Tab-separated table of C-alpha atoms in Angstrom:
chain	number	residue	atom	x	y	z
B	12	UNK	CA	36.641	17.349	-93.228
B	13	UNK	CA	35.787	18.771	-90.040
B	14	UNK	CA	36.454	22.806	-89.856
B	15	UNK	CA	38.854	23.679	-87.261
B	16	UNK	CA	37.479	27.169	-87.778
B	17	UNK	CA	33.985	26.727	-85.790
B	18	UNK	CA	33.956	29.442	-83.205
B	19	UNK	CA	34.298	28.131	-79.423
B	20	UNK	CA	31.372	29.356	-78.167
B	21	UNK	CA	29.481	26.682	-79.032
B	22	UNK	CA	31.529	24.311	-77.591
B	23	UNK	CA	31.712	25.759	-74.388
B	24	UNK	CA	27.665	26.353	-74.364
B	25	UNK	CA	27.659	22.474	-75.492
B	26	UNK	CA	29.691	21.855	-71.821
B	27	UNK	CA	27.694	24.210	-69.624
B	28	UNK	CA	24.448	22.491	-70.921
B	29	UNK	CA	25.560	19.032	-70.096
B	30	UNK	CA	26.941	19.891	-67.059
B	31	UNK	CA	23.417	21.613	-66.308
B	32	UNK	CA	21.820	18.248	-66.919
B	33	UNK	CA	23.851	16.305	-64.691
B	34	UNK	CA	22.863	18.636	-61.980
B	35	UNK	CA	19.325	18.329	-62.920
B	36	UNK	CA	19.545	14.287	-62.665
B	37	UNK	CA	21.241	14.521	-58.972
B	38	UNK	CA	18.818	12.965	-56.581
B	39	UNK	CA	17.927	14.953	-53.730
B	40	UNK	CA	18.415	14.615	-49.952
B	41	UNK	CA	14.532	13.695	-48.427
B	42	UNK	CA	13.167	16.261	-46.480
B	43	UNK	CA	13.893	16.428	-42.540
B	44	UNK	CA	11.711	14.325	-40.694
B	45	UNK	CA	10.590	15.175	-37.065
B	46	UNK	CA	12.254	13.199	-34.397
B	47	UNK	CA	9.410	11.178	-32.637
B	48	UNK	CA	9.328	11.985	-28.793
B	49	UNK	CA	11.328	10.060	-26.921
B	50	UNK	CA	10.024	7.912	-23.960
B	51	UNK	CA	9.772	9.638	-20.312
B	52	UNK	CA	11.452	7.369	-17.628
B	53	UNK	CA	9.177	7.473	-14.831
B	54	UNK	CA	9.371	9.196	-11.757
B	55	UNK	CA	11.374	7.267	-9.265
B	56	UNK	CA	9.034	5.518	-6.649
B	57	UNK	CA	8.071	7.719	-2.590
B	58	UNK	CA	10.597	6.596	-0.238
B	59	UNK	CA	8.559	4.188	1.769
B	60	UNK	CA	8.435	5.122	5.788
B	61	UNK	CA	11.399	3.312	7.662
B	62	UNK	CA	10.381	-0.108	9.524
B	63	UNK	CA	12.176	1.745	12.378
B	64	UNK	CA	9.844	4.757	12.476
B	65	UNK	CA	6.741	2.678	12.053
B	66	UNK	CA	7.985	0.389	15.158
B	67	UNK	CA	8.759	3.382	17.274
B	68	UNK	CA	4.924	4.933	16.340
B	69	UNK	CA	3.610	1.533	17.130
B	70	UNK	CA	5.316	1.497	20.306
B	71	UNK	CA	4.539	4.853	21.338
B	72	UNK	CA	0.726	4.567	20.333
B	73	UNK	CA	1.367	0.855	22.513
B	74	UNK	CA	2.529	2.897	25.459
B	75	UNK	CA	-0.414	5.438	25.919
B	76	UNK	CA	-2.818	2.606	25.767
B	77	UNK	CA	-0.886	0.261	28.176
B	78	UNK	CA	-0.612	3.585	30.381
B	79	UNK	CA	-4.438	4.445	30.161
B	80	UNK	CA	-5.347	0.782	30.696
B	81	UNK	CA	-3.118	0.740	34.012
B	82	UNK	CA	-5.600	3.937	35.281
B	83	UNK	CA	-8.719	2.671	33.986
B	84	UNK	CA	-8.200	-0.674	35.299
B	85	UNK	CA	-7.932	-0.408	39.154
B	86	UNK	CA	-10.606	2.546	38.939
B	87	UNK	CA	-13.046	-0.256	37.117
B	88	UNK	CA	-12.437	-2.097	40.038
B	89	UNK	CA	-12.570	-0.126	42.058
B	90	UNK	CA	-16.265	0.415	41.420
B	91	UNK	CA	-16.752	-3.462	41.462
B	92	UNK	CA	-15.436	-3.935	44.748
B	93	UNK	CA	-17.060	-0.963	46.039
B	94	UNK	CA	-20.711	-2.345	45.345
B	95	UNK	CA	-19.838	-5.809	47.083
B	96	UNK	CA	-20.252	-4.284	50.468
B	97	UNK	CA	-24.119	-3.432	48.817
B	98	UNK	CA	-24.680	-6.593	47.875
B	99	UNK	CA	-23.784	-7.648	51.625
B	100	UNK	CA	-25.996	-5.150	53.044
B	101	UNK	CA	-28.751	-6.520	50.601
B	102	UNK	CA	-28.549	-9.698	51.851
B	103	UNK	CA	-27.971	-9.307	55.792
B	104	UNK	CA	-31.558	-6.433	55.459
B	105	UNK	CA	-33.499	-9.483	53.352
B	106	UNK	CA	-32.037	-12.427	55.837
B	107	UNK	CA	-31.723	-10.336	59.380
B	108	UNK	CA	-34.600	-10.591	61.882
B	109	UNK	CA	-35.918	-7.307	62.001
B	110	UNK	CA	-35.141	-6.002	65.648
B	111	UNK	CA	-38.664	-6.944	67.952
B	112	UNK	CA	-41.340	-4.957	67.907
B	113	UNK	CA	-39.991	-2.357	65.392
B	114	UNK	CA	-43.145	-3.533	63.129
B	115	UNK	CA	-45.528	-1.496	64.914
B	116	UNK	CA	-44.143	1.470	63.705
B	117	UNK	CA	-44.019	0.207	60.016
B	118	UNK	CA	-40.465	0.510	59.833
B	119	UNK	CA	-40.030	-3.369	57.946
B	120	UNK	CA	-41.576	-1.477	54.780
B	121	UNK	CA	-39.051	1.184	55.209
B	122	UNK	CA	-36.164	-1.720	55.741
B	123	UNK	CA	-37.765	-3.472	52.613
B	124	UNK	CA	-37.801	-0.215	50.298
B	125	UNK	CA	-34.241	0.430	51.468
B	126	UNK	CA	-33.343	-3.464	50.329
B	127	UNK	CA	-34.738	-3.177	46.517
B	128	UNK	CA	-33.609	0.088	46.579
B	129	UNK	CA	-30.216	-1.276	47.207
B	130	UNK	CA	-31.033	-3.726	44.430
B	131	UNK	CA	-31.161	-1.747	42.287
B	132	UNK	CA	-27.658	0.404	43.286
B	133	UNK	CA	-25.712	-3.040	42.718
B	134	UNK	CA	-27.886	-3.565	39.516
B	135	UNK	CA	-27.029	-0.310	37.701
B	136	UNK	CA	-23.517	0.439	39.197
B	137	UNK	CA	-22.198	-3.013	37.825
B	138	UNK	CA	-23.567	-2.256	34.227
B	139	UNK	CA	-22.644	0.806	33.440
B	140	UNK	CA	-18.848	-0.248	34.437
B	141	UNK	CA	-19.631	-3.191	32.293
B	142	UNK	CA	-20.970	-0.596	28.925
B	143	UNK	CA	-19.154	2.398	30.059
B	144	UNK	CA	-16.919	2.020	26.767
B	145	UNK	CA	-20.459	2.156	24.680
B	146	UNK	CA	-22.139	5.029	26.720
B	147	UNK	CA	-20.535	6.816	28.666
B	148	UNK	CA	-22.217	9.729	29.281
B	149	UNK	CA	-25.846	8.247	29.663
B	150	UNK	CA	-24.364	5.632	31.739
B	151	UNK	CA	-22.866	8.387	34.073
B	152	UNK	CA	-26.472	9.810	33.962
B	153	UNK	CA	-27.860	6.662	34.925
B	154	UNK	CA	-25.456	6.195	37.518
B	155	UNK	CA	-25.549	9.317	39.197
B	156	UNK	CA	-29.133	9.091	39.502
B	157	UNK	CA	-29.858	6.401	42.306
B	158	UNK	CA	-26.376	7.143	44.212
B	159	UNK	CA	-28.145	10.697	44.524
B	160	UNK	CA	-31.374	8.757	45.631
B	161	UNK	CA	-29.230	6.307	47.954
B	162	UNK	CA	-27.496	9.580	49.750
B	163	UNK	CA	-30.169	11.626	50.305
B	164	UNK	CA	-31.886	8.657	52.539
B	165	UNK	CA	-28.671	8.132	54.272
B	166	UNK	CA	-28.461	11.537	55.014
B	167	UNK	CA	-32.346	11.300	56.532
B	168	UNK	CA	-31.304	8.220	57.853
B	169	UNK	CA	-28.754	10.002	60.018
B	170	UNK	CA	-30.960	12.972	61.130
B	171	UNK	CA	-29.276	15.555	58.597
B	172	UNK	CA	-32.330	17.560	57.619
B	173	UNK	CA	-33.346	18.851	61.125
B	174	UNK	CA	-36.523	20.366	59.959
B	175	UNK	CA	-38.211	18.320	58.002
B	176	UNK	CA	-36.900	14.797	59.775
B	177	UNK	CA	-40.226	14.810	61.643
B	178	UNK	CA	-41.742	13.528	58.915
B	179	UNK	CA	-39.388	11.483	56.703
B	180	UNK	CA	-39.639	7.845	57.938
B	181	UNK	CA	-36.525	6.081	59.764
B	182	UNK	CA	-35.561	9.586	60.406
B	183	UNK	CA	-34.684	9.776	64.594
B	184	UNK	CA	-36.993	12.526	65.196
B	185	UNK	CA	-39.163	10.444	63.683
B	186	UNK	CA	-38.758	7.653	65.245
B	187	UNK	CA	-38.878	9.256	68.678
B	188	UNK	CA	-42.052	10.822	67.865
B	189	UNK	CA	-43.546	7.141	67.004
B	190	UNK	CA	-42.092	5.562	70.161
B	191	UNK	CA	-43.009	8.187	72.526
B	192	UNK	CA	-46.309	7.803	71.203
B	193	UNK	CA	-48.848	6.976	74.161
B	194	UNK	CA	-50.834	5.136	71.950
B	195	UNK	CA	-47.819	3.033	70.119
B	196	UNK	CA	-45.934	2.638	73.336
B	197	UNK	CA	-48.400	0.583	74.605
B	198	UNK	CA	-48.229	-1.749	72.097
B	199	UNK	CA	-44.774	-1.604	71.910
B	200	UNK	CA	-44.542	-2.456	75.700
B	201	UNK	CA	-46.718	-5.186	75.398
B	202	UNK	CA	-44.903	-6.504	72.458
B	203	UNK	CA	-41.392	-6.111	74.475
B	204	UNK	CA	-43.139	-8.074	77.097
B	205	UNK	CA	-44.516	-10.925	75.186
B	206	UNK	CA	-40.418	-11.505	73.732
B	207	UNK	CA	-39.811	-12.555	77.377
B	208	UNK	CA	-36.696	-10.095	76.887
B	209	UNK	CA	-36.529	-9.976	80.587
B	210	UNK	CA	-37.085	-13.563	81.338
B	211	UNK	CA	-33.819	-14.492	79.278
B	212	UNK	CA	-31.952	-11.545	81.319
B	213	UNK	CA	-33.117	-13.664	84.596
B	214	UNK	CA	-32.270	-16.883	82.870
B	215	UNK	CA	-28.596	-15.777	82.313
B	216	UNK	CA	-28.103	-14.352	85.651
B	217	UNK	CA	-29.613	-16.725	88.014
B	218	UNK	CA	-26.831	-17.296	89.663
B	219	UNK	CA	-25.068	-13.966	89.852
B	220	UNK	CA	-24.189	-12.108	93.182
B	221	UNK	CA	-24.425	-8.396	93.252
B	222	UNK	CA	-20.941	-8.211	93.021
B	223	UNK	CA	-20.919	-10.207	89.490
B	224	UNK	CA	-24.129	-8.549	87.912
B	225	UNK	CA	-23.229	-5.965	85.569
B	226	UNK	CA	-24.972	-3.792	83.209
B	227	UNK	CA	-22.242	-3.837	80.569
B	228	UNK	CA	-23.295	-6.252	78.733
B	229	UNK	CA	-26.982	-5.846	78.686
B	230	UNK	CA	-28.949	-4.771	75.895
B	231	UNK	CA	-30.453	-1.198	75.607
B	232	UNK	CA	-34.255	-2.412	76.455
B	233	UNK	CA	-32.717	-5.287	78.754
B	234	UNK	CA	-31.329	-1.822	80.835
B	235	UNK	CA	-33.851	-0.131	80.439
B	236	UNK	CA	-36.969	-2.304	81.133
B	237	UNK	CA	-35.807	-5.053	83.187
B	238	UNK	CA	-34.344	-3.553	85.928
B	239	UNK	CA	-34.783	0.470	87.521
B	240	UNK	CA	-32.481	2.922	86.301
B	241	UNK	CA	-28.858	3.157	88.324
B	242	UNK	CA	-30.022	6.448	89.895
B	243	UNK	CA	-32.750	4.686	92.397
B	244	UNK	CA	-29.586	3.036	93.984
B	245	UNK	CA	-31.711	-0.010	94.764
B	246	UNK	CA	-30.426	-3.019	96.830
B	247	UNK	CA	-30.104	-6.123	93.764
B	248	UNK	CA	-31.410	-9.326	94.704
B	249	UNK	CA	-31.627	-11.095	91.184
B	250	UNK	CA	-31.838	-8.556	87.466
B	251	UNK	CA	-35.516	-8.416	87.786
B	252	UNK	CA	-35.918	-8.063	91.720
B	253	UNK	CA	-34.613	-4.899	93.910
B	254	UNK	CA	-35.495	-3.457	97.154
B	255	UNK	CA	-36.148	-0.003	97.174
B	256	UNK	CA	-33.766	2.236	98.722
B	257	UNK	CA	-34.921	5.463	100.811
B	258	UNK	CA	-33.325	8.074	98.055
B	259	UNK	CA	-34.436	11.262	98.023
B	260	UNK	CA	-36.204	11.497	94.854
B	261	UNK	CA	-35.625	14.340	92.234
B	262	UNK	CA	-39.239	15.778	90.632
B	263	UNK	CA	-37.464	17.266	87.536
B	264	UNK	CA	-35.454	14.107	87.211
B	265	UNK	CA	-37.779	11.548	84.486
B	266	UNK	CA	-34.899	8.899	86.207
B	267	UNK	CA	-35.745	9.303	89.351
B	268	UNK	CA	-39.806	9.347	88.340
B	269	UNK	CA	-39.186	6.416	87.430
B	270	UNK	CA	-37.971	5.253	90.631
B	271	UNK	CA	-41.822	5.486	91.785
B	272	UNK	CA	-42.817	3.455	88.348
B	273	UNK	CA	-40.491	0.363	89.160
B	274	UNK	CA	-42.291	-2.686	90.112
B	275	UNK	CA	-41.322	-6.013	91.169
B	276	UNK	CA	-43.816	-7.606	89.397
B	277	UNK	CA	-43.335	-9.648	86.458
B	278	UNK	CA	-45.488	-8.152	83.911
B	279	UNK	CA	-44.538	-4.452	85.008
B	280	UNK	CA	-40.764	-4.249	85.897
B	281	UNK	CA	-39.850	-0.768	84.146
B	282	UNK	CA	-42.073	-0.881	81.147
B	283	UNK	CA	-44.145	1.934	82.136
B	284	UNK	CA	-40.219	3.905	82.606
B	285	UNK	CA	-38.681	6.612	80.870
B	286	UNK	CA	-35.590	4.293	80.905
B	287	UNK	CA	-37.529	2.012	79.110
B	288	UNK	CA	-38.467	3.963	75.889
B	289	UNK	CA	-35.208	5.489	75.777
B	290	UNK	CA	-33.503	1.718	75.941
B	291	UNK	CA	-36.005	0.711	72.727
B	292	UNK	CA	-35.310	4.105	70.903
B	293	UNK	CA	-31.605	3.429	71.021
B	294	UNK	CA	-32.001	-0.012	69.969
B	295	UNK	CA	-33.703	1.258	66.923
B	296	UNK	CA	-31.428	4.839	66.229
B	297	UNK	CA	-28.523	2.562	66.376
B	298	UNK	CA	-30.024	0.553	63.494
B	299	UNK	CA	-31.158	2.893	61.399
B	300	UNK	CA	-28.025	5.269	62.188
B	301	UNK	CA	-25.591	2.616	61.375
B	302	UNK	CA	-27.911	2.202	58.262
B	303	UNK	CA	-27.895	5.640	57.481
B	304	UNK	CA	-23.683	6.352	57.477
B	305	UNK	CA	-23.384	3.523	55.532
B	306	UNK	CA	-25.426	4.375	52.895
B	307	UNK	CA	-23.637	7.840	52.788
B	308	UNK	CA	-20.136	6.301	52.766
B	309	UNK	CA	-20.940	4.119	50.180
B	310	UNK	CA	-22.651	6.545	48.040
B	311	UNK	CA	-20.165	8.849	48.123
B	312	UNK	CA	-17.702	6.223	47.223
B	313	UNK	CA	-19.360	4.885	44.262
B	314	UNK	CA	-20.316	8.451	42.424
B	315	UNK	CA	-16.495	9.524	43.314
B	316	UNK	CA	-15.289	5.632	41.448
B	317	UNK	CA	-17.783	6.852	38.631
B	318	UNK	CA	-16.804	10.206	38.118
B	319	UNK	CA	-13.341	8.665	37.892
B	320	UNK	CA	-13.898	6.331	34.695
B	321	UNK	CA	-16.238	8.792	33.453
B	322	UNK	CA	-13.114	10.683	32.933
B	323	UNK	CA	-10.545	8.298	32.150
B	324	UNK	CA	-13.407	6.909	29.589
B	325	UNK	CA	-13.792	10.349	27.901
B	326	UNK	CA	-10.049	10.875	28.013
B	327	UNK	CA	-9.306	7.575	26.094
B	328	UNK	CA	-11.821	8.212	23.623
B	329	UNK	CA	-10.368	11.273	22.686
B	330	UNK	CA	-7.000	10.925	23.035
């Protein structure tokens, strides 16, 4: 038989201790893991520039080179059509018939230096339009140099330097020192008469009156040393024959010396006259002067057209 009598104690020790095991037999939780990082989205792309802006930067960038291209454009030619009147002057100095007689005072070399010189102008100005995009500033260089050149004779040309025209060639001091020359005008005179300058003049007027013979449209040396100068107020019979009047002559006059110095003779006429060398030294100071203020126009011209797309050249490049 089973005592009823047993203390409790033990029963309720008996309880705790199983109830002590079933805690010990629990599973536990696992430990906390660490969340893994989660994925970044990315950044959301640049706004791309508008198709609108990039047309209007296209058309304003369009616009300032349209705009420099209308400047640059008549200036480069401009400077083209500014050395044609060169390349005329070129050919009329290779192709004209140097004025007669002018030889004996060398002035063909001088007409022949001018010519290549001129060559080379037309030459030079033409490229550097053509490379001014590549070098500017050498080809301004190189251009400046013969315009300089091509003034400065011009300017000699014209009788600009007073003191030392005497002894630049073409000059007209110079040239009125070579033609008043004793020694040269007789071999100018002699040239003069072997042209048979005078002999045309009679040709032409064979059949004129007085009254229809006029000295407008006669050459400088035909007025001068084919018939005696207006002031001897001789009587005309044909342009190379006159009967002398009974003016009173006037010493300090060389017009009225030369009066005395008119002969009816063929081979003499006036060509021992004042009149006469003043007639051939016009002939050749209107040459060489018309010569001389071209080249000075034109130079001037063409360095002002340069200077032009020097700038317009430099201000594109930089822009």
């Amino acid at each position: 038989m089973v005592d009823t009598n047993d203390p409790p104690e033990a029963v309720s020790v008996t309880i705790v201790n199983d109830h002590s095991n079933n805690n010990n037999t629990t599973p536990q939780p696992p430990p906390p893991t660490e969340a893994s990082p989660q994925p970044q989205p990315p950044p959301p792309p640049s706004p791309s520039p508008s198709p609108i802006k990039e047309d209007l930067v296209g058309k304003k960038e369009n616009s300032k080179s349209t705009k420099m291209n209308r400047i640059i454009f008549p200036i480069t030619l401009i400077s083209f059509l500014l050395s044609l009147p060169v390349l005329f002057v070129i050919v009329w100095l290779l192709y004209v018939r140097s004025y007669n007689c002018e030889g004996l005072i060398k002035l063909p070399k001088l007409q022949l230096g001018i010519t290549v010189g001129l060559v080379f102008v037309f030459l030079i100005s033409n490229l550097v339009v053509y490379l001014r995009a590549r070098f500017p500033i050498p080809g301004l260089l190189i251009a400046m140099l013969p315009l300089i050149v091509m003034l400065t004779v011009g300017l000699a040309l014209i009788g600009a330097f007073k003191m030392e025209s005497t002894s630049i060639p073409g000059s007209p001091l110079w040239i009125k020192m070579k033609v008043i020359n004793n020694n040269n005008w007789n071999n100018i005179k002699s040239c003069i008469y072997d042209t048979r300058t005078c002999d045309d003049l009679v040709s032409r007027s064979y059949a004129l009156k007085s009254y229809d013979f006029t000295t407008s449209k006669l050459s400088p040396i035909e007025y001068g040393c084919c018939k005696p100068p207006a002031s001897c107020e001789m009587e005309y019979v044909n342009a190379t024959y006159w009967k002398i009047g009974n003016k009173v002559m006037d010493s300090n006059n060389p017009y009225d010396n030369d009066c005395k110095l008119w002969e009816n003779e063929e081979s003499s006429l006036c060509y021992n006259c004042y009149a006469c060398k003043q007639g051939f030294l016009r002939t050749l100071q209107s040459k060489w002067g018309k010569l001389g203020v071209f080249l000075v126009i034109m130079s001037l011209l063409l360095i002002l057209a340069h200077l032009l797309l020097f700038v317009t050249t430099m201000w594109e490049s930089y822009k």
